[in-house]
Short mmCIF file of C-alpha atoms in Angstrom, two decimals:
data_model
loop_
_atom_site.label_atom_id
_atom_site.label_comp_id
_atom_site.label_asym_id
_atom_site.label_seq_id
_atom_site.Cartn_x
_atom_site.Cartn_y
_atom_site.Cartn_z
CA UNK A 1355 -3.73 18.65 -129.84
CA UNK A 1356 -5.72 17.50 -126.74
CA UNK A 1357 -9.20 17.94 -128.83
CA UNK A 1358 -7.81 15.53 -131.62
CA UNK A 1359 -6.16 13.29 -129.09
CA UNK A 1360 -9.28 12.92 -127.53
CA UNK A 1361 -11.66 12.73 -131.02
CA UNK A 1362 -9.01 9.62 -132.01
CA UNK A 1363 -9.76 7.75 -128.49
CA UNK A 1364 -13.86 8.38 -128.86
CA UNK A 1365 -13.01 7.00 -132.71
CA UNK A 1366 -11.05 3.74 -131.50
CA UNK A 1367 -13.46 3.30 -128.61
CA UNK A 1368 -16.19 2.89 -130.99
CA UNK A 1369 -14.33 1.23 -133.64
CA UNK A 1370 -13.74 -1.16 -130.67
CA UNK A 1371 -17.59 -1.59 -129.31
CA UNK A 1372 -18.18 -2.18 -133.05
CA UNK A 1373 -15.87 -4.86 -133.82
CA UNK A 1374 -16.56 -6.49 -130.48
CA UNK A 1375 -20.72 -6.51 -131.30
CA UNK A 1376 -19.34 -7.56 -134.72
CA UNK A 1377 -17.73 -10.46 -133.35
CA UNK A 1378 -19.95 -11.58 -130.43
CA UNK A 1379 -22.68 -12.15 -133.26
CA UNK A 1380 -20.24 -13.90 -135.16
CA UNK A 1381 -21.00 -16.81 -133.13
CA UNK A 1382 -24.66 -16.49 -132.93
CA UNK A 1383 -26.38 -18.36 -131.88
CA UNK A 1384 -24.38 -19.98 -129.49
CA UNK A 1385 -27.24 -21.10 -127.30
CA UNK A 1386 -30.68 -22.79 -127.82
CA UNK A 1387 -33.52 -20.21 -129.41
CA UNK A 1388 -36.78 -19.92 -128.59
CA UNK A 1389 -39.31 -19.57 -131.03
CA UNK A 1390 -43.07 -18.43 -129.65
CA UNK A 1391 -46.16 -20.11 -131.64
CA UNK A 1392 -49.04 -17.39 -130.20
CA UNK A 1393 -51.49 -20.38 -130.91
CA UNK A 1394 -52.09 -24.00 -129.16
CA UNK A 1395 -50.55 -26.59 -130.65
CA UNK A 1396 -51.90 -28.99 -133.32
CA UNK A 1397 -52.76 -26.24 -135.67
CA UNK A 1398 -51.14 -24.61 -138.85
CA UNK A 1399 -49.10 -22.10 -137.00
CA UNK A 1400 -47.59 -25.04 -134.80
CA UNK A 1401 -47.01 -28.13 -137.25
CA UNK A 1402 -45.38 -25.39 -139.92
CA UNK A 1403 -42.90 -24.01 -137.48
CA UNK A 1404 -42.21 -27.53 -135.80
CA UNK A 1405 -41.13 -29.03 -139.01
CA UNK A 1406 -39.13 -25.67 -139.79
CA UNK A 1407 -37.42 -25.79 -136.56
CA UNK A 1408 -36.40 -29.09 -136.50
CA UNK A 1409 -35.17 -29.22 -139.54
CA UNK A 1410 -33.02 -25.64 -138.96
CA UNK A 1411 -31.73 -26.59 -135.44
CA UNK A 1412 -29.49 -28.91 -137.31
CA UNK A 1413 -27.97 -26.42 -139.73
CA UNK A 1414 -27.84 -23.71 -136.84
CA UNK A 1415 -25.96 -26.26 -133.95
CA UNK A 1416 -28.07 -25.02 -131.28
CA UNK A 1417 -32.06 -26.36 -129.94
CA UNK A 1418 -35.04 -24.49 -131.99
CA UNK A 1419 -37.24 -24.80 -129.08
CA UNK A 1420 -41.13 -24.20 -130.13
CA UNK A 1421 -43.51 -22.61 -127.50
CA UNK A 1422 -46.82 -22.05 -127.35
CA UNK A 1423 -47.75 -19.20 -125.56
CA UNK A 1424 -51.79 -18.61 -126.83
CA UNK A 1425 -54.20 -16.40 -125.91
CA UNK A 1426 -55.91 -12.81 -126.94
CA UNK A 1427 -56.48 -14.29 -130.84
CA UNK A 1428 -52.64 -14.31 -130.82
CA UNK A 1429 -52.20 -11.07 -128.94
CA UNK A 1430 -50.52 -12.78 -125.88
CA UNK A 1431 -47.86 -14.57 -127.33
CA UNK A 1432 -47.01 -11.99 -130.10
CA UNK A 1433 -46.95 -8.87 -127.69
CA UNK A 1434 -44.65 -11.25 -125.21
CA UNK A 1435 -41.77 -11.42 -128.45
CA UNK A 1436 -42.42 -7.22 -129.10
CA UNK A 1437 -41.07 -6.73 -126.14
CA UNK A 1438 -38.56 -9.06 -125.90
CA UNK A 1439 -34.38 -8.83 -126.12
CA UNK A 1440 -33.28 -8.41 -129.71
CA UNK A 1441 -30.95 -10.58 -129.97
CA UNK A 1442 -32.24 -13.01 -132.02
CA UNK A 1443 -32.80 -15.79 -129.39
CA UNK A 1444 -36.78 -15.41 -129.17
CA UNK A 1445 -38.93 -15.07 -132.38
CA UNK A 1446 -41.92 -14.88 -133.55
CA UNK A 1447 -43.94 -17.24 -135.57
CA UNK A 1448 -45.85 -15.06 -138.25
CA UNK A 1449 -49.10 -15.06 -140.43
CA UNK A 1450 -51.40 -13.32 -141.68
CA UNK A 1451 -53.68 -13.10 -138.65
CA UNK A 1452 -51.08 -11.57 -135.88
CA UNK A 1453 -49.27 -9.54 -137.92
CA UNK A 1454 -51.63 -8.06 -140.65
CA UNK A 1455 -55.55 -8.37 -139.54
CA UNK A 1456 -55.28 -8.01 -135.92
CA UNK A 1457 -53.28 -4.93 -135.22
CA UNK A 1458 -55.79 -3.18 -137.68
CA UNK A 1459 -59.47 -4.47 -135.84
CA UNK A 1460 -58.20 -4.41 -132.68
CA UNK A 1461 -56.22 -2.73 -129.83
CA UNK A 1462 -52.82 -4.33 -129.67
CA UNK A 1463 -49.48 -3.37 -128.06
CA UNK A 1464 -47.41 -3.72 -131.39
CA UNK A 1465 -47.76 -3.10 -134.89
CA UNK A 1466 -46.26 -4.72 -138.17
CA UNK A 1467 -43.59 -1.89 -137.55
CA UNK A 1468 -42.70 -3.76 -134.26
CA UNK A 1469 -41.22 -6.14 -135.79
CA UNK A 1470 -38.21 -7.42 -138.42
CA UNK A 1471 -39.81 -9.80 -140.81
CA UNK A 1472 -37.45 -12.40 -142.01
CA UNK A 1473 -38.32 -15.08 -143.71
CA UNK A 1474 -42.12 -17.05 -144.66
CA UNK A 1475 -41.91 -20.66 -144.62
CA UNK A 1476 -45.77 -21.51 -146.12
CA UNK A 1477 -48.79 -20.90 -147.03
CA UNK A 1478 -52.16 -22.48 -146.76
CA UNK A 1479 -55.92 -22.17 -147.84
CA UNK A 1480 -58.75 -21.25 -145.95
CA UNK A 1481 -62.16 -23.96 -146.00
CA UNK A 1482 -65.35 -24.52 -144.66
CA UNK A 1483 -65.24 -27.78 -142.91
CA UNK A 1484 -68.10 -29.59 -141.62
CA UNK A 1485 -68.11 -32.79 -139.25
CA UNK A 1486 -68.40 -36.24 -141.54
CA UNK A 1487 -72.04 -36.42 -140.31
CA UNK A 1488 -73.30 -33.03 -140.55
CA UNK A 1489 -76.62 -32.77 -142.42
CA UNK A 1490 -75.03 -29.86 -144.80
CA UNK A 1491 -73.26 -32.34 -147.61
CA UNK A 1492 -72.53 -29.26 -150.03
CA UNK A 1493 -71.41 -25.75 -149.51
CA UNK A 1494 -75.08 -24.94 -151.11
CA UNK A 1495 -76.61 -26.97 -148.53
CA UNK A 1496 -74.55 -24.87 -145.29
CA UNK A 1497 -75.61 -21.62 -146.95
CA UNK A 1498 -79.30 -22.64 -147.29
CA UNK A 1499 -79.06 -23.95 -143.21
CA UNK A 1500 -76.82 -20.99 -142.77
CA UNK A 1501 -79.82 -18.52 -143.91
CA UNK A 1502 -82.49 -20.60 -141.95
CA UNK A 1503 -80.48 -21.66 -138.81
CA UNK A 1504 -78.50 -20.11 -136.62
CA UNK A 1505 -75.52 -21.87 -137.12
CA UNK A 1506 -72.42 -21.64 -135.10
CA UNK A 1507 -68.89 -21.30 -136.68
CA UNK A 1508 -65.11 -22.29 -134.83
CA UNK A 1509 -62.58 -19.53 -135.12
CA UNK A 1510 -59.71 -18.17 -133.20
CA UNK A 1511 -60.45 -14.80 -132.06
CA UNK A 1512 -63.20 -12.23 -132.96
CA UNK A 1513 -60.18 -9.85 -135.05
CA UNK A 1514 -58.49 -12.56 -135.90
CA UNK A 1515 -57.80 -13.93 -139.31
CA UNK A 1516 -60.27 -16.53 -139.76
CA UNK A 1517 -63.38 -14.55 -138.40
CA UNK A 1518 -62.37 -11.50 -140.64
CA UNK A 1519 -62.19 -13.56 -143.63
CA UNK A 1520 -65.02 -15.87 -142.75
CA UNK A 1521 -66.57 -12.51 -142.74
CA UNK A 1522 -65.99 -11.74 -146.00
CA UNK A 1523 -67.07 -14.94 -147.41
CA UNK A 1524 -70.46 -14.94 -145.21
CA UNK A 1525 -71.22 -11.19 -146.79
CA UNK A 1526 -70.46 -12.61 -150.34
CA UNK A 1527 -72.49 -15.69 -149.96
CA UNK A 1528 -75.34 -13.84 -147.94
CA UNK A 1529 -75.53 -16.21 -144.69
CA UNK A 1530 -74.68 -15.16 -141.09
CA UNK A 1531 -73.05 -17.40 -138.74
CA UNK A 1532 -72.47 -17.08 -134.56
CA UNK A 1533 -68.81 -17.52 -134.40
CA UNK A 1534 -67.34 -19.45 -131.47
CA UNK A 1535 -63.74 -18.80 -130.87
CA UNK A 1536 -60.76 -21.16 -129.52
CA UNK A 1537 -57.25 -21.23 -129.03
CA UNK A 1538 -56.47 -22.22 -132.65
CA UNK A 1539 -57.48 -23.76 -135.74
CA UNK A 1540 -56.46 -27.13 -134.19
CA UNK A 1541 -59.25 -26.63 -131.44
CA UNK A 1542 -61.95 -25.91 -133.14
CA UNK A 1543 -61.72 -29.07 -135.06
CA UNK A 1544 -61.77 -30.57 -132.24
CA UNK A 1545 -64.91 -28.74 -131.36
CA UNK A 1546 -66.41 -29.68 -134.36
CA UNK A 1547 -65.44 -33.56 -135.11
CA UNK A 1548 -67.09 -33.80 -131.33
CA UNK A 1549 -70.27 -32.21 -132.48
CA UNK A 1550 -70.45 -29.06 -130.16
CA UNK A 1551 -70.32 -26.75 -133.28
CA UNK A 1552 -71.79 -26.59 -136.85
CA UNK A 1553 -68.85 -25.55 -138.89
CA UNK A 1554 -65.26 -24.10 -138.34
CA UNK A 1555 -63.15 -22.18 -140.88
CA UNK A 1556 -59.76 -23.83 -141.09
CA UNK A 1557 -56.42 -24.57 -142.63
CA UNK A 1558 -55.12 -28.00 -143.81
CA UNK A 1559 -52.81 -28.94 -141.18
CA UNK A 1560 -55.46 -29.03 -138.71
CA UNK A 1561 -58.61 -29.97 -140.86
CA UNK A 1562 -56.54 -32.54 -142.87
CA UNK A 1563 -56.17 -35.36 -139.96
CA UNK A 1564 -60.02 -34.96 -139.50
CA UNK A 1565 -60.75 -35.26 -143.07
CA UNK A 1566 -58.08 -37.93 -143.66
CA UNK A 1567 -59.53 -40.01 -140.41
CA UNK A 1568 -63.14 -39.55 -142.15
CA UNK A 1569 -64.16 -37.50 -139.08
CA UNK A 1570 -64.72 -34.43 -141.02
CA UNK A 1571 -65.71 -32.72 -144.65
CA UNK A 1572 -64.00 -29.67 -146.44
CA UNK A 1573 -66.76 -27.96 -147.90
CA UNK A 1574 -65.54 -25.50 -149.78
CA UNK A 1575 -61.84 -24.13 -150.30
CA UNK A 1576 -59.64 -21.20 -151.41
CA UNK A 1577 -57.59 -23.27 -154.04
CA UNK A 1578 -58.36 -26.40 -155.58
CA UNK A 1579 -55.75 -29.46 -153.68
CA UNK A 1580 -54.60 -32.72 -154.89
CA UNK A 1581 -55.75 -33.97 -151.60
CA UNK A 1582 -59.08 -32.65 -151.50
CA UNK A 1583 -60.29 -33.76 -154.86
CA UNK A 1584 -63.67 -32.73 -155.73
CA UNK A 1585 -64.02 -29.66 -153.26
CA UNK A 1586 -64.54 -26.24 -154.84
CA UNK A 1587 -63.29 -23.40 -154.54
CA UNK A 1588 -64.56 -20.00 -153.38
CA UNK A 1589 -64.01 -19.19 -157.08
CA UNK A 1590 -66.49 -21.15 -158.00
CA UNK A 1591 -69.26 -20.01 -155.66
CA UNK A 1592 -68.48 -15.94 -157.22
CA UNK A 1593 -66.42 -15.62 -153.95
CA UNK A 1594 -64.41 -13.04 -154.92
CA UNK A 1595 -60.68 -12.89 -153.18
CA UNK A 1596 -57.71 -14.47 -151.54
CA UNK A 1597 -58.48 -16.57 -148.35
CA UNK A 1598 -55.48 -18.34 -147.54
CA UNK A 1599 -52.74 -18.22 -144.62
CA UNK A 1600 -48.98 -18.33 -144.21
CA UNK A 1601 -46.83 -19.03 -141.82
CA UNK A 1602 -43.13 -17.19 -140.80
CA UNK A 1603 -40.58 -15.93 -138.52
CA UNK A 1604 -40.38 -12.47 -137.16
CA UNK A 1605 -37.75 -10.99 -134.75
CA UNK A 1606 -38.03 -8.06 -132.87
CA UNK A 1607 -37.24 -5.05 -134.67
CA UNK A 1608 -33.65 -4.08 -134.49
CA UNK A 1609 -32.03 -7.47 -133.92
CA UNK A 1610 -28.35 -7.55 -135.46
CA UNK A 1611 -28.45 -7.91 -139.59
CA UNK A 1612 -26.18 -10.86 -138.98
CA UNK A 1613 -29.22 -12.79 -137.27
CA UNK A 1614 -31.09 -12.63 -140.03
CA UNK A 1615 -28.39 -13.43 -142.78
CA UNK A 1616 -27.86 -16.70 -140.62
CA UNK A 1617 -31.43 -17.84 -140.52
CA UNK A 1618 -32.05 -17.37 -143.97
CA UNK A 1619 -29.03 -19.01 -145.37
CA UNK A 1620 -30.02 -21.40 -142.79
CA UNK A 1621 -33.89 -21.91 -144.18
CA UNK A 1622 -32.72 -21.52 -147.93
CA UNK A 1623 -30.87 -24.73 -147.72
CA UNK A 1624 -33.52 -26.93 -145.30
CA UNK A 1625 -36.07 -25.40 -147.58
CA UNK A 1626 -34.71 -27.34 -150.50
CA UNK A 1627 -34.61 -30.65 -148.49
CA UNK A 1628 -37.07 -33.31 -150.25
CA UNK A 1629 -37.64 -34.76 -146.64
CA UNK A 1630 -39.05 -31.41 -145.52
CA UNK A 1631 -40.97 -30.33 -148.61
CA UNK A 1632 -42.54 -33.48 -147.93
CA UNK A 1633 -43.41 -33.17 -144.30
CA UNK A 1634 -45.07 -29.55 -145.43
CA UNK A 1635 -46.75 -31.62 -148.08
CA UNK A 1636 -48.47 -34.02 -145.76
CA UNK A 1637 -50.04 -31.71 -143.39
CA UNK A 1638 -51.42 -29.85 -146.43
CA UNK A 1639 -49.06 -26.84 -146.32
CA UNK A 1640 -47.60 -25.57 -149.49
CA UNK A 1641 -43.48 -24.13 -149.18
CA UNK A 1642 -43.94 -20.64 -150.54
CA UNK A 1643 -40.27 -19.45 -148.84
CA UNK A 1644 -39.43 -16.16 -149.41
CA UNK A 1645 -37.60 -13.16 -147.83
CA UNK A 1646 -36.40 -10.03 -148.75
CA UNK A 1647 -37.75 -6.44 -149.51
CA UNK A 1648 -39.91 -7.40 -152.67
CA UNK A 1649 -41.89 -9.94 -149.91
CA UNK A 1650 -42.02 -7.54 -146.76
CA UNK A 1651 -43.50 -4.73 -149.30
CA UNK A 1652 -45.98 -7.30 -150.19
CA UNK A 1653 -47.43 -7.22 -146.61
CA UNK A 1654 -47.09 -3.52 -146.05
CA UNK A 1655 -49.46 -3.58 -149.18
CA UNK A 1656 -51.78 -6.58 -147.64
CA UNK A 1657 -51.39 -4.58 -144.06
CA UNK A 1658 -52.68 -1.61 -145.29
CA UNK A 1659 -55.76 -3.02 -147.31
CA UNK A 1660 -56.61 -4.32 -143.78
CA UNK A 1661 -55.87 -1.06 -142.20
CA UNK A 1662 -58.58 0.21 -144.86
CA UNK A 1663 -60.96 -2.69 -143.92
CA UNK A 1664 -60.87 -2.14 -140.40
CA UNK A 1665 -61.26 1.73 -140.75
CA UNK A 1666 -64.65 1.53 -142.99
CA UNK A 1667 -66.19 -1.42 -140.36
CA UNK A 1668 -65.95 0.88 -137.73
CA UNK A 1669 -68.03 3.45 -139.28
#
């Protein structure tokens, strides 16, 4: 009698810790969230989240606050969220670069597996960008200077995305380039449009301001752009592959199922706001949302073809 006695207490007790959790996150969030860019701000990363955050603080009732915390190729602000509380008041924002190419070339604290994925806002190409008065006119013309020169080339970290990829593209096209790496896309524009480096490889929301202020010249591109007309693709030069970015929000693995469920249903209805689609649309990011299993098995594919990449560059 005593042993069931005491089996039905341990069962209430729990029922009890389960129904209060159950309830406590009922309310999230019930105070402001914090939502770490591991990049300076001005580039992709930043804008895309910026936009997403204001527009989701509004359907959450609570401050989205954005903060950069850069450094490490996006090691620094990343590892900081890894080890954070998992309660769903400090994310993550997410690409391609800290979450699938830089756990694989370099040393890092975390893994994808550190993390819950839930939900990708964007996605945006890769170019070759060039300062408006830079003696290369044509993607031909870089890769000729490239070969005779040695011409330097803005990224954001030596395993991060841009330098891997820029990698690629170098190999394909035969030219080598000395790579000088900043905080973010956003600075080595800046780098660039003041004539301290040849080239940078970049994304559209912090090329486009450049190129729009006739500061600056996309080269070459991953996709073909309405507002780019005339630039060509990677395609076109037998560039073979996909050189683009994306932009998301990750939690720290094991937050509560019921902090994801509200930030998606939260993004799936901002996502379908005209105003926002067109504040993605004028820094040059396209809305690719998704979430889900079909999309996080996506990456696991993507993060092991890196994982495979990294492995046979070592050797």
């Amino acid at each position: 009698m005593m042993k069931n006695t005491k089996t039905t207490l341990l069962s209430l007790a729990g029922a009890v810790a389960v129904s209060l959790s159950s309830a406590a996150m009922a309310g999230y969030p019930e105070k402001p969230i914090n939502v770490i860019v591991p990049w300076g701000a001005g580039g992709d990363s930043d804008l895309t989240t910026r936009i997403w955050a204001d527009a989701v603080e509004k359907e959450l009732g609570v401050p989205v606050v954005v903060i950069n915390k850069a450094g490490g190729g996006g090691v620094v602000g990343t590892s900081f969220v890894a080890n954070a509380k998992k309660d769903g008041y400090t994310l993550i924002n997410a690409g391609l670069s800290n979450m699938l190419v830089t756990p694989n070339f370099s040393k890092t604290p975390y893994t994808f597996d550190t993390f819950t994925p839930i939900l990708k806002m964007t996605s945006v190409p890769l170019a070759v960008v060039v300062a408006k008065d830079s003696p290369y006119q044509t993607f031909d013309e870089f890769i000729a200077g490239a070969k005779a020169n040695n011409l330097t080339q803005g990224s954001w970290g030596a395993s991060s995305s841009g330098t891997i990829l820029a990698n690629i593209i170098a190999d394909q096209a035969g030219y080598k380039v000395k790579y000088v790496h900043a905080k973010g896309a956003a600075d080595s524009m800046v780098s660039v449009v003041g004539g301290h480096i040849d080239s940078a490889v970049s994304f559209p929301p912090a090329f486009g301001p450049h190129v729009k202020a006739d500061r600056a010249r996309a080269l070459v591109i991953d996709q073909k752009m309405d507002d780019y007309p005339g630039v060509p693709t990677f395609g076109d030069y037998g560039i073979q592959g996909s050189f683009g970015g994306w932009s998301g929000v990750f939690a720290p693995k094991g937050v509560p199922q019921e902090v994801t469920d509200k930030l998606i249903e939260a993004t799936t209805k901002v996502m379908q706001d005209p105003e926002v689609i067109k504040k993605y649309q004028n820094i040059g990011a396209v809305v690719d949302y998704r979430h889900g299993p079909e999309w996080v098995n996506d990456m696991k594919v993507t993060y092991n073809i890196m994982k495979d990449a990294a492995a046979k560059a070592k050797k």
